[in-house]
Structure formats: structure tokens, C-alpha cells
Coordinates of C-alpha atoms and ligand atoms in Angstrom, one line a residue:
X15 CA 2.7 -8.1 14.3
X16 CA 2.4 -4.5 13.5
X17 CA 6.1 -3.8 13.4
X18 CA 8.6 -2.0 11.5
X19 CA 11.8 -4.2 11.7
X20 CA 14.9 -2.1 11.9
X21 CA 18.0 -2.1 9.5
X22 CA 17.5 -1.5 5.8
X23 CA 17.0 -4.8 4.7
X24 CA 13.5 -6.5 4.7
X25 CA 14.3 -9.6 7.0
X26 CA 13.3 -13.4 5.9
X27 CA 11.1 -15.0 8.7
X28 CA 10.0 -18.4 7.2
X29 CA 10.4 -20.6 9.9
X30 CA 10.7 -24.3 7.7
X31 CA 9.7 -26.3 10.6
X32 CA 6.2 -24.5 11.5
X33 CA 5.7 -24.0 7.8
X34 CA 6.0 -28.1 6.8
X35 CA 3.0 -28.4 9.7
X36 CA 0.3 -26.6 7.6
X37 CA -2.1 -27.5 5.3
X38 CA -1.4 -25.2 2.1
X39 CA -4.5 -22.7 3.1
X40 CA -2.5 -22.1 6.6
X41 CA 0.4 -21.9 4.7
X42 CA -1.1 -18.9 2.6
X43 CA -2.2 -16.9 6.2
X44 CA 1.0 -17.2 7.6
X45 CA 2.6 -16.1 4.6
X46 CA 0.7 -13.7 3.9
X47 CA 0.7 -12.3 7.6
X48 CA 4.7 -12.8 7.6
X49 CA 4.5 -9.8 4.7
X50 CA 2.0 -7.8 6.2
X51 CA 4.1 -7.5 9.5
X52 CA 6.7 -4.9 8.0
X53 CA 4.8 -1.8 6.6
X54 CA 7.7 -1.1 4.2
X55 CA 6.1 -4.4 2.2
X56 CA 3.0 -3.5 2.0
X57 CA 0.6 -0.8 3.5
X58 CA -2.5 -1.3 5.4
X59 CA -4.7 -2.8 4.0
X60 CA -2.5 -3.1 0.9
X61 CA -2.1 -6.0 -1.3
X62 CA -3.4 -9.4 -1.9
X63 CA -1.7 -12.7 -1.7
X64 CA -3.2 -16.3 -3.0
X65 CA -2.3 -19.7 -3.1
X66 CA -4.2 -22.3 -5.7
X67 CA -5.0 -25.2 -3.6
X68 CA -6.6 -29.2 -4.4
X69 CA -9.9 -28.9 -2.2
X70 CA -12.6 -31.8 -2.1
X71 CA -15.9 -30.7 -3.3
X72 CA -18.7 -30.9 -1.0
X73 CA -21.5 -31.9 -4.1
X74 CA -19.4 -34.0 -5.7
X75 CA -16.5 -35.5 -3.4
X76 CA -13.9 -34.8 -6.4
X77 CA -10.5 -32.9 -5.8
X78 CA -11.3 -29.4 -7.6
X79 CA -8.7 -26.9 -8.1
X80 CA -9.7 -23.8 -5.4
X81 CA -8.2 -20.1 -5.4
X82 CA -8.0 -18.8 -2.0
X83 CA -7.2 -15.0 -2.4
X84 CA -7.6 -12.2 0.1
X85 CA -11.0 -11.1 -0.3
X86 CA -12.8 -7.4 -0.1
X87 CA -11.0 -5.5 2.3
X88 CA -8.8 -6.2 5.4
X89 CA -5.2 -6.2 5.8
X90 CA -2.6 -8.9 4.9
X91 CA -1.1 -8.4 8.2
X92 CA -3.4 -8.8 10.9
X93 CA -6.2 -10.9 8.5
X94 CA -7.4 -14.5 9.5
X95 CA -8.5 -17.3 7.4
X96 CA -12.0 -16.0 7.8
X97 CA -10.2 -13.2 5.2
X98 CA -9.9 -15.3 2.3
X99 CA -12.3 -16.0 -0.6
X100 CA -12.4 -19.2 -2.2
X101 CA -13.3 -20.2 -6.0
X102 CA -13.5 -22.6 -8.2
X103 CA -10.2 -22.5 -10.9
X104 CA -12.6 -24.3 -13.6
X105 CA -15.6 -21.1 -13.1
X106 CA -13.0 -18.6 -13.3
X107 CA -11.4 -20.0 -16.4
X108 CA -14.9 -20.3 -18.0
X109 CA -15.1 -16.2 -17.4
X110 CA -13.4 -15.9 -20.2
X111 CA -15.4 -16.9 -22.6
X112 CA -18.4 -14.3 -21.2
X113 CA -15.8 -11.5 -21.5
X114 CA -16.9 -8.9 -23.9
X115 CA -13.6 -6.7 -23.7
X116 CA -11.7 -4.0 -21.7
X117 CA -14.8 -1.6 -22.4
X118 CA -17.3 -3.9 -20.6
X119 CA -14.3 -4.9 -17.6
X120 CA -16.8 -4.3 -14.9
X121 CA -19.4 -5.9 -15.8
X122 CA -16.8 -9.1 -15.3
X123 CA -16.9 -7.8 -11.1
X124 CA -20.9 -9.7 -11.1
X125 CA -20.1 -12.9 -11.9
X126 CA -17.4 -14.1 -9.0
X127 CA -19.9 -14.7 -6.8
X128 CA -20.7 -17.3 -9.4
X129 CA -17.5 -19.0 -8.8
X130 CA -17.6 -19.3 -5.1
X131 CA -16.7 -22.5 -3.5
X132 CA -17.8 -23.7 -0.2
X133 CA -20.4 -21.1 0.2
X134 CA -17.4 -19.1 1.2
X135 CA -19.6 -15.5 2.2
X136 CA -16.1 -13.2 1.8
X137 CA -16.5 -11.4 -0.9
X138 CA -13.8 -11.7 -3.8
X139 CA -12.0 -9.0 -4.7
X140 CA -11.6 -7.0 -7.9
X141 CA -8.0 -7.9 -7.8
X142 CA -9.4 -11.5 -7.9
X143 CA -9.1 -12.3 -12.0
X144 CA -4.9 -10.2 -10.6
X145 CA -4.1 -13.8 -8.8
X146 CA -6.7 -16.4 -11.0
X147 CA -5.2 -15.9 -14.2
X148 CA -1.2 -16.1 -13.4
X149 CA -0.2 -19.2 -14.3
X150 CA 1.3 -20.6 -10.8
X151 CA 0.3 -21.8 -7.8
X152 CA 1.3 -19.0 -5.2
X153 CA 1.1 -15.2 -5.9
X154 CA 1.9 -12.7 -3.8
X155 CA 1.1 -8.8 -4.7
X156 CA 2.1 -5.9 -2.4
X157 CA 2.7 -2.3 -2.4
X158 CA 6.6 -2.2 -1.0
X159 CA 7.8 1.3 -0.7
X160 CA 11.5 0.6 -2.9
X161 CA 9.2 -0.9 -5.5
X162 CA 6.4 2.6 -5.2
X163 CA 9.8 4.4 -5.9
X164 CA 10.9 3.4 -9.0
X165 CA 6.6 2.0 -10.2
X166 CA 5.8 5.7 -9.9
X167 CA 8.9 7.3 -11.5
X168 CA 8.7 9.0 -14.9
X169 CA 11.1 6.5 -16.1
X170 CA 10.2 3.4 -14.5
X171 CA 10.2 1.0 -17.2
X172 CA 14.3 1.4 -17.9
X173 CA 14.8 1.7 -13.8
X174 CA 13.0 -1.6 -13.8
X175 CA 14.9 -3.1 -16.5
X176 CA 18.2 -1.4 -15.1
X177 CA 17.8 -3.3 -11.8
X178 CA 16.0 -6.9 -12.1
X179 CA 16.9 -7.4 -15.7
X180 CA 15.2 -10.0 -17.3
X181 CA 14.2 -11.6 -13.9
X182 CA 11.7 -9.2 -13.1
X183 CA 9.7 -7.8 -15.8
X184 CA 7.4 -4.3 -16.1
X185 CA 3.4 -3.3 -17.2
X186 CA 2.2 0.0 -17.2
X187 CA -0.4 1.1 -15.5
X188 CA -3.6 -0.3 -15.6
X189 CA -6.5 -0.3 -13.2
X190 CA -7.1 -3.0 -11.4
X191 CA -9.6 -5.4 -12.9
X192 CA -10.5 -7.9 -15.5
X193 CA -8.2 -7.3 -18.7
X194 CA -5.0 -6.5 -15.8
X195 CA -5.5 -10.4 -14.9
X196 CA -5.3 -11.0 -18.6
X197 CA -2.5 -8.7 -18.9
X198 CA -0.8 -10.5 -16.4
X199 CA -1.2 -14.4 -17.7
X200 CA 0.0 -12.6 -20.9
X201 CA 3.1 -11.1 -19.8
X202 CA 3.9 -14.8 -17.7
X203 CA 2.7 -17.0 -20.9
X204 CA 5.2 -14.7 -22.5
X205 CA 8.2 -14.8 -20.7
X206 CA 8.5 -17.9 -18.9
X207 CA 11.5 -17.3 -16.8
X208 CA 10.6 -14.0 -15.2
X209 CA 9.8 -14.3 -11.1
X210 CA 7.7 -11.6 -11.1
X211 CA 6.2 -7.8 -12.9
X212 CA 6.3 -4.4 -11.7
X213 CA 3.3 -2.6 -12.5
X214 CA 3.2 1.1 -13.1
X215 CA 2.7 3.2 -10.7
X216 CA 1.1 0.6 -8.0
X217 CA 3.6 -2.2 -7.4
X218 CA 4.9 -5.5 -7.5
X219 CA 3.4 -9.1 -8.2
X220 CA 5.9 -12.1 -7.7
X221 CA 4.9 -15.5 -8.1
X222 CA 6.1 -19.2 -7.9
X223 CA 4.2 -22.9 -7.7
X224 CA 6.5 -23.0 -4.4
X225 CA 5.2 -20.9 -1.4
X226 CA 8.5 -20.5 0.4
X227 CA 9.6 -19.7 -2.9
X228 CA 7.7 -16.9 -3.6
X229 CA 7.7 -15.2 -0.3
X230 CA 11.7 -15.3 -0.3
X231 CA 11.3 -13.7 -4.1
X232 CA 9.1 -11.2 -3.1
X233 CA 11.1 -10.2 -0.1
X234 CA 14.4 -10.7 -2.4
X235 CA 13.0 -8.1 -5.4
X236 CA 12.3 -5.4 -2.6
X237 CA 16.0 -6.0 -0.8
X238 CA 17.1 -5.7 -4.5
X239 CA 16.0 -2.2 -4.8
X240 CA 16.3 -0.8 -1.5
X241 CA 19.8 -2.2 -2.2
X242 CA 20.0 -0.3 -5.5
X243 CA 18.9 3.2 -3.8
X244 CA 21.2 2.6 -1.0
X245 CA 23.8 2.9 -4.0
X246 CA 22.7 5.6 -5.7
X247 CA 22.1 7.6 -2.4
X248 CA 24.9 6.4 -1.0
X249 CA 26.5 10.2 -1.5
X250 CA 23.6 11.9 -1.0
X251 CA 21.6 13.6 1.6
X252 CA 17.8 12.3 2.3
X253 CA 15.5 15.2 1.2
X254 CA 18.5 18.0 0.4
X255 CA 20.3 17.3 4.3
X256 CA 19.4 18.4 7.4
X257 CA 17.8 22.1 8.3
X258 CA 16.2 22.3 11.6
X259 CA 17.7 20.7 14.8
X260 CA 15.7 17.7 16.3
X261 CA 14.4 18.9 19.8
X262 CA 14.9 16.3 22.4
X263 CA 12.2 13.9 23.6
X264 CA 10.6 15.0 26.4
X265 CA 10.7 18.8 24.5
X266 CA 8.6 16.9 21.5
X267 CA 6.5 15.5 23.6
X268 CA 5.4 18.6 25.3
X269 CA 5.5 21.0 21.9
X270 CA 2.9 18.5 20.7
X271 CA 0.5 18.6 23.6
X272 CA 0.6 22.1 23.4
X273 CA -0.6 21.7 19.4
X274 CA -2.7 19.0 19.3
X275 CA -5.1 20.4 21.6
X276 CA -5.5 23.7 19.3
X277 CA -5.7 22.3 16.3
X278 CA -8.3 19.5 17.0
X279 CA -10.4 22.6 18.4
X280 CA -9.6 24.3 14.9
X281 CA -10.8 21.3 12.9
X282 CA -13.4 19.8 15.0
X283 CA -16.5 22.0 13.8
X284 CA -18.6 19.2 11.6
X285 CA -17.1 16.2 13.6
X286 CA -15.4 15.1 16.7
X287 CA -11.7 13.9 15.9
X288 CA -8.8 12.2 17.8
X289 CA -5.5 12.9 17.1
X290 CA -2.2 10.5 16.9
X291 CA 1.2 11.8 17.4
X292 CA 4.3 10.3 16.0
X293 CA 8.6 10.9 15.8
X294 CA 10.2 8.3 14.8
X295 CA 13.7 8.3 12.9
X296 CA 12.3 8.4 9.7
X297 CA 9.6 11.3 10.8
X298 CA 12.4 13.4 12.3
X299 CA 14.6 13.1 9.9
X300 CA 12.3 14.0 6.9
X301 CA 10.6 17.2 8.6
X302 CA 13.8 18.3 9.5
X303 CA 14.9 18.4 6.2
X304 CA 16.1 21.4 3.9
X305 CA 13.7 20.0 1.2
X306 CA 10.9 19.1 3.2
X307 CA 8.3 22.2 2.4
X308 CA 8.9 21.7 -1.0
X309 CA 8.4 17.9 -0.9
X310 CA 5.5 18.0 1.4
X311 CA 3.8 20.0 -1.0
X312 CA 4.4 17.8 -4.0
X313 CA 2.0 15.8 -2.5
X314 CA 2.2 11.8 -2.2
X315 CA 2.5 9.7 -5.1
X316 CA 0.5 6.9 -4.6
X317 CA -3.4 7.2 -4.8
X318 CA -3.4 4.3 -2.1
X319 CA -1.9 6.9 -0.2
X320 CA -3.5 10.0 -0.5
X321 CA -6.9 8.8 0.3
X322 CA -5.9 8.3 3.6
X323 CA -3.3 11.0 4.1
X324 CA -4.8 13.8 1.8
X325 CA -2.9 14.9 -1.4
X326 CA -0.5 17.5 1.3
X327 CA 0.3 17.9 4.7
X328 CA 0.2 21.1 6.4
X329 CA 3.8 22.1 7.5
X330 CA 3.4 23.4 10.8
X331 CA 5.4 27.3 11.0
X332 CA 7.7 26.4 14.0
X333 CA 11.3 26.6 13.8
X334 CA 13.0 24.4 16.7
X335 CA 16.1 26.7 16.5
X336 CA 14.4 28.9 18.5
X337 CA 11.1 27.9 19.7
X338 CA 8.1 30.1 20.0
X339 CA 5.1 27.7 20.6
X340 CA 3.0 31.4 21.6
X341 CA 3.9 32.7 18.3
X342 CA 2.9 29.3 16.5
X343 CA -0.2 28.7 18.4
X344 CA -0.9 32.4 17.6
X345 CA -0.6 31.9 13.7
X346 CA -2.4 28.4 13.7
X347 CA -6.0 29.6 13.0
X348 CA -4.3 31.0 9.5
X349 CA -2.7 27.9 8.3
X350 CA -5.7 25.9 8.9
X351 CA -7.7 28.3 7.6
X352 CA -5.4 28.4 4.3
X353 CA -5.3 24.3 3.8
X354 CA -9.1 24.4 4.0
X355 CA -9.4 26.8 1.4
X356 CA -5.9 25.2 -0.6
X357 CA -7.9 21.8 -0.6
X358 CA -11.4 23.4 -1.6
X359 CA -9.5 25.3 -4.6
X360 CA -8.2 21.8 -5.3
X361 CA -11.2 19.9 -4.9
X362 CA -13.1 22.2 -7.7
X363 CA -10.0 22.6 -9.8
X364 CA -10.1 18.6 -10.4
X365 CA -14.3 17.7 -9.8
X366 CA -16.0 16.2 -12.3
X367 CA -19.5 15.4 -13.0
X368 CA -20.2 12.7 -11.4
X369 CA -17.5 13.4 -8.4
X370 CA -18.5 12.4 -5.0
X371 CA -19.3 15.7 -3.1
X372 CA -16.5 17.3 -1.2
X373 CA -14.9 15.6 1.6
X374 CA -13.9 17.7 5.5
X375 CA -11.0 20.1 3.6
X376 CA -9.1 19.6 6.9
X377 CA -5.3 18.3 6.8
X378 CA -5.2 15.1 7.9
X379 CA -1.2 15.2 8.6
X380 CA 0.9 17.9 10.3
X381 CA 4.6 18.4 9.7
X382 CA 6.3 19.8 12.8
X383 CA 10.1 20.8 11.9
X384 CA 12.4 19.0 15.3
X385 CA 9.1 17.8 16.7
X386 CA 7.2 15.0 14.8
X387 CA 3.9 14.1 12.7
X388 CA 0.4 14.8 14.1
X389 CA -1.9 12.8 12.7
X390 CA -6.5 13.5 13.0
X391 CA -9.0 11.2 12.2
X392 CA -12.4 9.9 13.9
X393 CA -10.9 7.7 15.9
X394 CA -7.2 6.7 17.4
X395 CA -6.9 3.6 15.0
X396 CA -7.2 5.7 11.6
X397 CA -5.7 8.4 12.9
X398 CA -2.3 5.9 13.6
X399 CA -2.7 3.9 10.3
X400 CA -3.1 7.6 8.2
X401 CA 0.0 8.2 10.6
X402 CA 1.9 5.2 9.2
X403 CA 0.5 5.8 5.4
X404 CA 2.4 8.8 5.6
X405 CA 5.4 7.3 6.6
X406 CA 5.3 5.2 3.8
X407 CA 5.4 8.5 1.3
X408 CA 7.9 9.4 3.0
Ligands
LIG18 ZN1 -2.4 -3.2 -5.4

């Protein structure tokens, strides 16, 4: 299911017939899976989705209210039932009256386990309270790229407003946690009619007590604004036109096997890594871009981002106009050298206290204008998903 569909718009697959079949928990996975199979929705690993469901209880025998939401870690996408959490609506209400306050928030993260139901072992989520506390049965939260776009703009609250109107509504940021639940069954209390929120800087929530419903709203808010940049970039060039010409495929192909080699040498000293090499359109088209050096090293927006991709790339010195792979792989050693010590400046620039000690200063992503992305990690799976984390800043 891991698969970018083509064409602009995010296609609907609810498929009525296989949908009526399943119980409402099945219902959830193959919703939620339906979202996770276009990365433009959400990222790896990104997002929740939930789905309040009438469950008998095994002490009692009495239909309870449960919360199945996407517990700690895994991937909307590719996750099984085994994924989900489950809790009891009643426990989770009753938080509430234990809460001391946004100061204390964390102290909240202890007592879900209290809430499970079913001796479910998947560990809820801090996003958990995100899903309990909106008041309907189906949520759905994801990190959609159009939505990233306008959530970490300077002005996002009037592009919000500009776009969805009333019909989709706008929070600033908060972390993820306790008093962001309660922000969010405030803001839905509030305004009764709105299908969803944006949040600030993160991303979307959408809900509805219909499942079909609220997939086809989330899916319909993203369309909306990729729909509303198609617009306003109608005129424009992506990322200030084209520069460098694109090199043809089999001439990629062999530019990178010339690189990838060297540099995994170059960057390989404290642990063995794999590399991942990738030119799509959208790759191709961004690093051979007029504004790509600058852009690059604006760094990515979301923090869901940059801890898989690093805050920058390194742009690989090549021009495809008139290749010199010698002369690249002669001044390689220097760029990597300069990132390391770029991301070691950064890394004391912005330390703290209590920061977690310094993590490998190598690039993680390599910008190669006409060729492609390279992407390291420790293995070939994280080196692909930092890969396609990238292509999502982009
Ligand atoms: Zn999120």
C-alpha cells in the first residue's frame, strides 16, 4: 500500500460494499490504512485515527463505550488491528476531574493505562486525550502536506480562514498532550458546525459520528487546499523555475553509483550505513531548481520532519550541464567535512541543559542537481522512509 497515487488530487477509495461488511473496529483499520497509502496525507508514521465503538465488557457483560485509537508508534498505513489501543470512554472522562492543569499535563500520560479495556497491551498514545475528548464518533488526524503548508505559514490562521471558512476552523500551536484534547472538545463544543481544525504548525484533525464521512472530509479539506495552491501557483514556477538540466536515466543512475560509494566511505567512521537512492518527478524537479540551494538550506519546516531528515541537506557541487563526476568526487571529502562541522556549530548554538548529547553530524539527505536524492541510514528501510520524509518537505 505504500504508494503515491499520481495526479494532484488525493483520490477517494471507500469501496461501500467491502466497508458495510465490517464490524466498526475493521472499519477503523481500513480507513485508517486507506489514508496511510498516499504519503501526501500523512507521513510515516504520522498521525492517528480513532473510531468510538459499543464493546461488551468482559467483567460485566454490559455494552461500554470503547476508544480504539492508534496506539504508541507504527504507521497508519501499513498498521494492523494489533495497532490500536482500546479504552474505556467512562475512565477517560473521569481524567478530568484528576487534572491539575496545563503545568502538570504530563503527569495526565500515567494514568491511561488505567483506562485500558480488554487488557489491550498497546500502549496509548499521548495524542490519546487528541481523539477521547472530540465529541464524535470517528476522528481522523494526519499530517497532509497542502495542510503543513499553510499550518506552518506565518500567517496561517487568515490562510485557514481564507480557504475553509467557517467549515474548517484553526488552533495554534500546542504540544501534543492533555490540555490539546481539551482544547480540542472546546473548539467543537464551540462551534458546532465546523468538520474539522487546523492546528498550527502540525496539521489537520477532521471528524464526523459517520466513518465514510469523515474519511471523505479529510480527504476533501486536503483536495481543498491543494486546489487553492494550484490557484495561486497557477502562474508561477515551483522553487523560482528550472536551472540545471535533468540528465537522463540511465546517466542518473550511473552518477549515483559513482557517489554513493564515496560518500558512505566518508560517513561510515562510527557506524555502518546503507544508502537509498531516489529521482522521482518531484525530486528532479525540486533539485533542479533556480531556488533550490537557498531552500534546501532553509531547512524543513516540520519537526516531524527533521528528525528523520536532519534540519538541511547537503547539496551536492555537480552541475549536470557539464558533468565532472572526477571533479565532484574530488571535492566531496570538503562538503562532508563542512555539514559535519555546520551541524556541530548548530547543535551547540541551540543545546540546552538537559539536551540529549549530540547525534552522528552526518547529512542524512544529498541533493544532486539533474541526478536525484541520496538518502544514508542504518539500514535500507530508514534510509527509504528518511528518503520519502524529504519528499514530503519538499
Ligand atoms: Zn500529529
Amino acid at each position: 500500500m505504500l504508494k503515491t497515487v499520481s495526479g494532484s488530487r488525493i483520490e477517494n477509495l471507500w469501496d461501500v460494499s467491502h466497508a458495510d461488511a465490517l464490524s466498526e473496529s475493521d472499519k477503523l483499520l481500513y480507513r485508517s490504512n486507506l489514508l496511510g497509502s498516499d504519503k501526501r496525507v500523512t507521513n510515516y508514521g504520522g498521525g492517528n485515527t480513532s473510531a468510538k465503538v459499543m464493546e461488551t465488557d468482559p467483567l460485566t457483560g454490559a455494552q461500554v463505550e470503547v476508544l480504539w485509537v492508534k496506539g504508541s508508534g507504527g504507521d497508519i498505513g501499513t498498521m494492523d488491528k494489533a495497532g490500536f489501543s482500546t479504552l474505556y470512554m467512562d475512565k477517560l472522562t473521569a481524567l478530568k476531574a484528576l487534572y491539575r492543569g496545563v503545568a502538570f499535563e504530563d503527569e495526565m500520560v500515567a494514568y491511561l493505562p488505567h483506562c485500558t479495556f480488554d487488557l489491550n497491551p498497546r500502549a496509548a498514545s499521548i495524542d490519546t486525550p487528541l481523539h477521547a475528548y472530540v465529541p464524535k464518533k470517528h476522528v481522523d488526524h494526519v499530517h497532509p502536506d497542502a495542510i503543513i503548508a499553510i499550518a506552518a505559514a506565518s500567517n496561517s490562521q487568515d490562510l485557514t480562514r481564507q480557504i475553509f471558512g467557517d467549515s474548517i476552523g484553526w488552533l495554534p500551536w500546542k504540544k501534543p498532550g492533555y490540555e490539546l484534547g481539551l482544547w480540542l472538545e472546546d473548539y467543537c463544543l464551540k462551534n458546532p458546525d465546523a468538520k474539522g481544525v487546523v492546528l498550527e504548525s502540525h496539521g489537520l484533525f477532521c471528524w464526523d459520528d459517520d466513518a465514510e464521512t469523515c474519511y471523505a472530509t479529510t480527504l476533501g479539506t486536503i483536495n481543498q487546499a491543494i486546489a487553492w495552491f494550484e490557484e495561486q501557483t497557477a502562474a508561477i514556477p515551483a522553487f523560482g523555475g528550472k536551472r540545471h538540466p535533468t540528465l537522463p536515466a540511465a546517466e542518473r543512475r550511473r552518477i549515483a553509483a559513482a557517489l554513493m560509494p564515496a560518500i558512505r566511505g566518508m560517513i561510515s567512521a562510527d557506524s555502518h550505513k546503507v544508502g537509498h537512492f531516489d529521482d522521482q518527478d518531484t525530486v528532479l524537479e525540486f533539485v533542479g531548481a533556480a531556488d533550490m540551494p537557498r531552500l534546501a538550506a532553509l531547512g524543513t519546516s516540520c519537526p516531524d520532519h527533521f528528525l528523520r531528515t536532519k534540519i538541511r541537506p547537503l547539496v551536492v557541487d555537480f552541475d549536470p550541464a557539464a558533468p565532472d563526476i572526477d571533479a565532484t568526487l574530488a571535492g566531496l571529502a570538503a562538503m562532508v567535512d563542512a555539514y559535519r562541522a555546520d551541524y556541530t556549530a548548530y547543535y551547540q548554538r541551540c543545546r540546552h541543559d538537559d539536551s540529549p548529547a549530540i547525534r552522528d553530524p552526518n547529512a542524512v539527505v544529498y541533493l544532486v542537481p539533474g541526478v536525484g536524492m541520496i538518502t544514508f541510514a542504518k539500514d535500507k528501510a530508514t534510509a527509504r522512509i528518511s528518503g520519502e520524509f524529504y519528499v514530503n518537505a519538499i
